[in-house]
Backbone as JSON, one array per atom type, in Angstrom:
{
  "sequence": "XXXXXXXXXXXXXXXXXXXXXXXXXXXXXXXXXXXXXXXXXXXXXXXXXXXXXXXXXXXXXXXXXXXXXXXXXXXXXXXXXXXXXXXXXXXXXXXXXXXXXXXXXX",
  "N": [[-29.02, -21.06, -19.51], [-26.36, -23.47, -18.56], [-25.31, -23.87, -15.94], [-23.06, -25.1, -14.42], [-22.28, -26.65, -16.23], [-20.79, -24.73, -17.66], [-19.16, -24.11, -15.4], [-17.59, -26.1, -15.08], [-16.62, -25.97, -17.43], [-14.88, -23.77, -17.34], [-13.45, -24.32, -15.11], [-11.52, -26.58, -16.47], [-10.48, -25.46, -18.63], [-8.57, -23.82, -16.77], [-7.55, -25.38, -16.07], [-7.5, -26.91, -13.25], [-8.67, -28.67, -10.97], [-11.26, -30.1, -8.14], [-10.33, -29.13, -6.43], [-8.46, -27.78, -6.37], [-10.52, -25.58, -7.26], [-11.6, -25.07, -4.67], [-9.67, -24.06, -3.08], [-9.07, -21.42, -4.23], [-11.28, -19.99, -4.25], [-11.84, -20.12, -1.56], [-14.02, -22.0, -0.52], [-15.34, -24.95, 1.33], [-13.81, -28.03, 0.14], [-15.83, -29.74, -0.11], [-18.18, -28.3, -0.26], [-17.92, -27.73, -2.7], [-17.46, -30.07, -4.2], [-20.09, -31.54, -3.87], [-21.68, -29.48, -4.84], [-21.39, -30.11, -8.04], [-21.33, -33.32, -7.52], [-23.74, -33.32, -6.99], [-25.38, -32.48, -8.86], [-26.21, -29.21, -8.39], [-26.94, -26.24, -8.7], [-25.44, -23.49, -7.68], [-25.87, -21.31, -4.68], [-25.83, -17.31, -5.27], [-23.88, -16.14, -3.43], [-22.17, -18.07, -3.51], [-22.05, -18.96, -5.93], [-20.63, -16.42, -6.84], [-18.54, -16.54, -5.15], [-16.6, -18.5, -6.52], [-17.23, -17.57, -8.99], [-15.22, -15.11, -8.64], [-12.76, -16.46, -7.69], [-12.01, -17.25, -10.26], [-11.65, -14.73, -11.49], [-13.7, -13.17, -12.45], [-16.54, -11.4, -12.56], [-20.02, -11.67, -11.61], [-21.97, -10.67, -14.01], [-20.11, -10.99, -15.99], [-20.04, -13.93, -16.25], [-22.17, -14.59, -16.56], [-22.26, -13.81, -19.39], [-23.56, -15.31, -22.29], [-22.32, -15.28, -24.92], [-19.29, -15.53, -25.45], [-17.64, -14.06, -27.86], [-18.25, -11.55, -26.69], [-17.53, -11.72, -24.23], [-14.67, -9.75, -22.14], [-12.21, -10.25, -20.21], [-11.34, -8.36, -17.06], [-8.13, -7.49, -15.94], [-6.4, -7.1, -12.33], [-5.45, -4.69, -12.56], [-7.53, -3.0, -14.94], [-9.85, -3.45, -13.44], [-9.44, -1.64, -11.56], [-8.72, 0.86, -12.57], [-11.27, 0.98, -13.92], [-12.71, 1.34, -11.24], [-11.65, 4.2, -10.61], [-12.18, 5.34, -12.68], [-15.15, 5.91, -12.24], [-15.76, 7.15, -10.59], [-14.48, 10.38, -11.56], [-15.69, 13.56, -12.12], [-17.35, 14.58, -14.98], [-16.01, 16.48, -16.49], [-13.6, 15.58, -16.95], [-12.94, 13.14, -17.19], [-13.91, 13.59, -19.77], [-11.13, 14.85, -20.94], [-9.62, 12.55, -20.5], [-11.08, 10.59, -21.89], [-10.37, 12.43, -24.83], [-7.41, 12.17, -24.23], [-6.42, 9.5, -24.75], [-8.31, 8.72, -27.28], [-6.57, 10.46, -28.93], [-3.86, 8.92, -28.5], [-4.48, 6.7, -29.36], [-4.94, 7.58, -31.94], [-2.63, 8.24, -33.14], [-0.88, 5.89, -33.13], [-1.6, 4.01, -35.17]],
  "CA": [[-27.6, -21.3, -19.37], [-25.86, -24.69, -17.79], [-24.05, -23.04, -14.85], [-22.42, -26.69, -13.86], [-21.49, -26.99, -17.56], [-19.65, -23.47, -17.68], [-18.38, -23.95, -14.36], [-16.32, -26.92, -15.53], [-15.5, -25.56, -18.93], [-13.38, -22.8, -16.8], [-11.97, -25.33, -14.62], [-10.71, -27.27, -17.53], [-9.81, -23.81, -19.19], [-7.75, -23.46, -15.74], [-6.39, -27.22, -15.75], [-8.28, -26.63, -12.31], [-9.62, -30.01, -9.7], [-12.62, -29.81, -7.53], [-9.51, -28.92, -4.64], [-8.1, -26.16, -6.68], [-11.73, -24.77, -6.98], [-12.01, -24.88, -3.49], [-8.6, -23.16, -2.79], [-9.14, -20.43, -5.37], [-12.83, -19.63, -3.97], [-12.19, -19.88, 0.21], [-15.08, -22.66, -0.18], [-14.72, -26.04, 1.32], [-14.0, -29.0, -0.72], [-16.81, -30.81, 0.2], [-19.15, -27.65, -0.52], [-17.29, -27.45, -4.36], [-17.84, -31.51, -4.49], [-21.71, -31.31, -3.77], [-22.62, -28.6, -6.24], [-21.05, -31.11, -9.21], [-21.92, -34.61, -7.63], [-25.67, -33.68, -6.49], [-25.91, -31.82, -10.33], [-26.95, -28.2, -7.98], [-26.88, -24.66, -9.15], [-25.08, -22.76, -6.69], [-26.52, -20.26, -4.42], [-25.71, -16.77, -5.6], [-23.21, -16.1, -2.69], [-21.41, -19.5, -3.51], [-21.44, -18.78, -7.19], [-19.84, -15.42, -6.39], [-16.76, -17.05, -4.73], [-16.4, -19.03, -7.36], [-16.46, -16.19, -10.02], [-14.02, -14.29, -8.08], [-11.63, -17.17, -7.87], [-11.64, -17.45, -11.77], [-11.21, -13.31, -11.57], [-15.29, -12.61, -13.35], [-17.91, -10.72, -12.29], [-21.41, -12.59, -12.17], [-22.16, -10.41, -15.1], [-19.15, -11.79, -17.5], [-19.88, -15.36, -15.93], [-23.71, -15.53, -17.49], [-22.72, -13.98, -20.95], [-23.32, -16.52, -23.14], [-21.78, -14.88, -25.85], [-18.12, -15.78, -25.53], [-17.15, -13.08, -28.25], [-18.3, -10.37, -26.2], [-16.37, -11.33, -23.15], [-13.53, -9.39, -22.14], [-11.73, -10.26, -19.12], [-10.32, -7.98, -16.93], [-7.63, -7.94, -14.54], [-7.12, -6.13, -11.46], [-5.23, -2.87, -12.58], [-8.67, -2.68, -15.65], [-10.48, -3.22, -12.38], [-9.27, -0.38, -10.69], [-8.87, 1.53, -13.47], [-12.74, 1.36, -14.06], [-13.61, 2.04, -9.95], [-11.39, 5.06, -10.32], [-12.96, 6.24, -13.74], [-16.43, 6.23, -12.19], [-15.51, 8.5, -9.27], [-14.01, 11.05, -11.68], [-16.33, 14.07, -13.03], [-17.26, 14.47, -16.51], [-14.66, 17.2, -17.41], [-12.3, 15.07, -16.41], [-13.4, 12.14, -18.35], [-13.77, 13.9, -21.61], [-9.9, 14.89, -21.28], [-8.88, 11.15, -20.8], [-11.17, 10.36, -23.44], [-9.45, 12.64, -26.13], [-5.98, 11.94, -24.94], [-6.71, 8.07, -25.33], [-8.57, 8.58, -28.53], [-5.16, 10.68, -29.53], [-2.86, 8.16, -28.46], [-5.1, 5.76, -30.41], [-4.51, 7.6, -33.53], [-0.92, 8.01, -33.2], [-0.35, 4.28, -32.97], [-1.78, 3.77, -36.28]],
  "C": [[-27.39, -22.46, -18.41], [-25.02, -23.88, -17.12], [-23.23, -23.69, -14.85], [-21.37, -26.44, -15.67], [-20.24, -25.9, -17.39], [-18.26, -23.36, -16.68], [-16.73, -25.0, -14.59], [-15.55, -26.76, -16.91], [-14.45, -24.58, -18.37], [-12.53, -23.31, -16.16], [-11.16, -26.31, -15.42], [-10.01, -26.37, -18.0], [-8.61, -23.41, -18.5], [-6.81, -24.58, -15.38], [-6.82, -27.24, -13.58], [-9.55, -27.67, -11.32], [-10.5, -29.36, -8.39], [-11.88, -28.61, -6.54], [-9.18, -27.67, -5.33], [-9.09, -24.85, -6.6], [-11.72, -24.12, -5.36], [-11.0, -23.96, -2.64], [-8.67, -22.16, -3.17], [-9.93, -19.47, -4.32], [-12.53, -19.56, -2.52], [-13.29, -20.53, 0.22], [-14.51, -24.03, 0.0], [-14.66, -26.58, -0.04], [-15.36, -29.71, -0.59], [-18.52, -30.06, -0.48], [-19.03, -27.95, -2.21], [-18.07, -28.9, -4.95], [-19.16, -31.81, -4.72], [-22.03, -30.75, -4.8], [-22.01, -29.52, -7.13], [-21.95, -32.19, -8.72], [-23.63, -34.53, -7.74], [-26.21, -32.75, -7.87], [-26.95, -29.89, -9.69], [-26.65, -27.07, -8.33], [-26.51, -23.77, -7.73], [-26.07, -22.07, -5.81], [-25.43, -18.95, -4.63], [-24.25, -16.34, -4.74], [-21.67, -17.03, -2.8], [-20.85, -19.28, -4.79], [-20.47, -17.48, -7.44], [-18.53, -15.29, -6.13], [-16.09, -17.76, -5.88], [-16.33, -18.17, -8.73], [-14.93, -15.82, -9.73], [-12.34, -15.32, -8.1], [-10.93, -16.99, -9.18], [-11.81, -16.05, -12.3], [-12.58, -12.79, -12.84], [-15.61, -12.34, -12.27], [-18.55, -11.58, -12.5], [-21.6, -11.9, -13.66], [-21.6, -11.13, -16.69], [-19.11, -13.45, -17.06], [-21.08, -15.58, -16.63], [-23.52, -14.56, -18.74], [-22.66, -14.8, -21.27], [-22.49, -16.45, -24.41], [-20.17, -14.52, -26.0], [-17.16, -14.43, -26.02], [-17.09, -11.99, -27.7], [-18.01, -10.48, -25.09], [-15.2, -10.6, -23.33], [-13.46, -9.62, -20.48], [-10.45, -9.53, -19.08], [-9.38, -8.37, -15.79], [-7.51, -6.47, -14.23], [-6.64, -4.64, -12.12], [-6.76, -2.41, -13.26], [-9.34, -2.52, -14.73], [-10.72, -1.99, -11.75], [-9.18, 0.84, -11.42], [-10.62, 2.03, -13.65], [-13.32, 1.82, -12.85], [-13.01, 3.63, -10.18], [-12.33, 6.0, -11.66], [-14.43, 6.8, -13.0], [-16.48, 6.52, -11.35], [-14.8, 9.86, -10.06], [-15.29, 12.1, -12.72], [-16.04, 14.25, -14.27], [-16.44, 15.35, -17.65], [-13.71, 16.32, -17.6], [-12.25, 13.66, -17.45], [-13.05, 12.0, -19.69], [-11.98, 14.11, -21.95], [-9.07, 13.59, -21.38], [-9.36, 10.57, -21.89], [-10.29, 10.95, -24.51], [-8.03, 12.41, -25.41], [-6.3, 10.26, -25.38], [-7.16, 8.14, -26.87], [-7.05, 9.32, -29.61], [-3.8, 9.86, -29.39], [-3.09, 6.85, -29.62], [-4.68, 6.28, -31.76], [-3.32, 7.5, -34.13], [-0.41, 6.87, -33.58], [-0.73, 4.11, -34.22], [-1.12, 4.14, -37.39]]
}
């Protein structure tokens, strides 16, 4: 994967200059400027802020497979920390009402 490449296909995606990067992320300008001019692959920490600005996970930043992104935002976010603190009775009942609201709608 071209990190650099991706990185600027989202800031184009975002209509998004080196400065906006750098506002977004809480990283200087000068740090943002470097990783492009000197052609460098972040460090993991760096690329991190830079996810988070553009609201990904590292995970949904190196699929390559476009189709199988889904981006979420924060409520999905929180939605998913609270799911995976809730036991599995509890689960299965949000599963079937969801899968019953699902059918309804159809």
């Amino acid at each position: 994967m071209d990190v650099l490449a991706k990185l600027e296909r989202l800031m184009k995606e975002n209509d998004w200059t080196y400065y906006r990067l750098a506002q977004e992320s809480g990283l200087s300008q000068p740090t943002i400027t470097n990783i492009f001019k000197r052609n460098a692959i972040p460090h993991i920490d760096t690329l991190e802020k830079i996810c988070d600005a553009f609201g990904l996970s590292l995970a949904q930043f190196f699929i390559e497979d476009d189709e199988k992104f889904v981006p979420l935002n924060n409520s999905q976010k929180d939605l998913f920390r609270h799911w995976e603190a809730l036991p599995k009775d509890k689960k299965r009942i949000i599963e079937d009402m969801i899968e019953l609201t699902y059918k309804s709608t159809k």
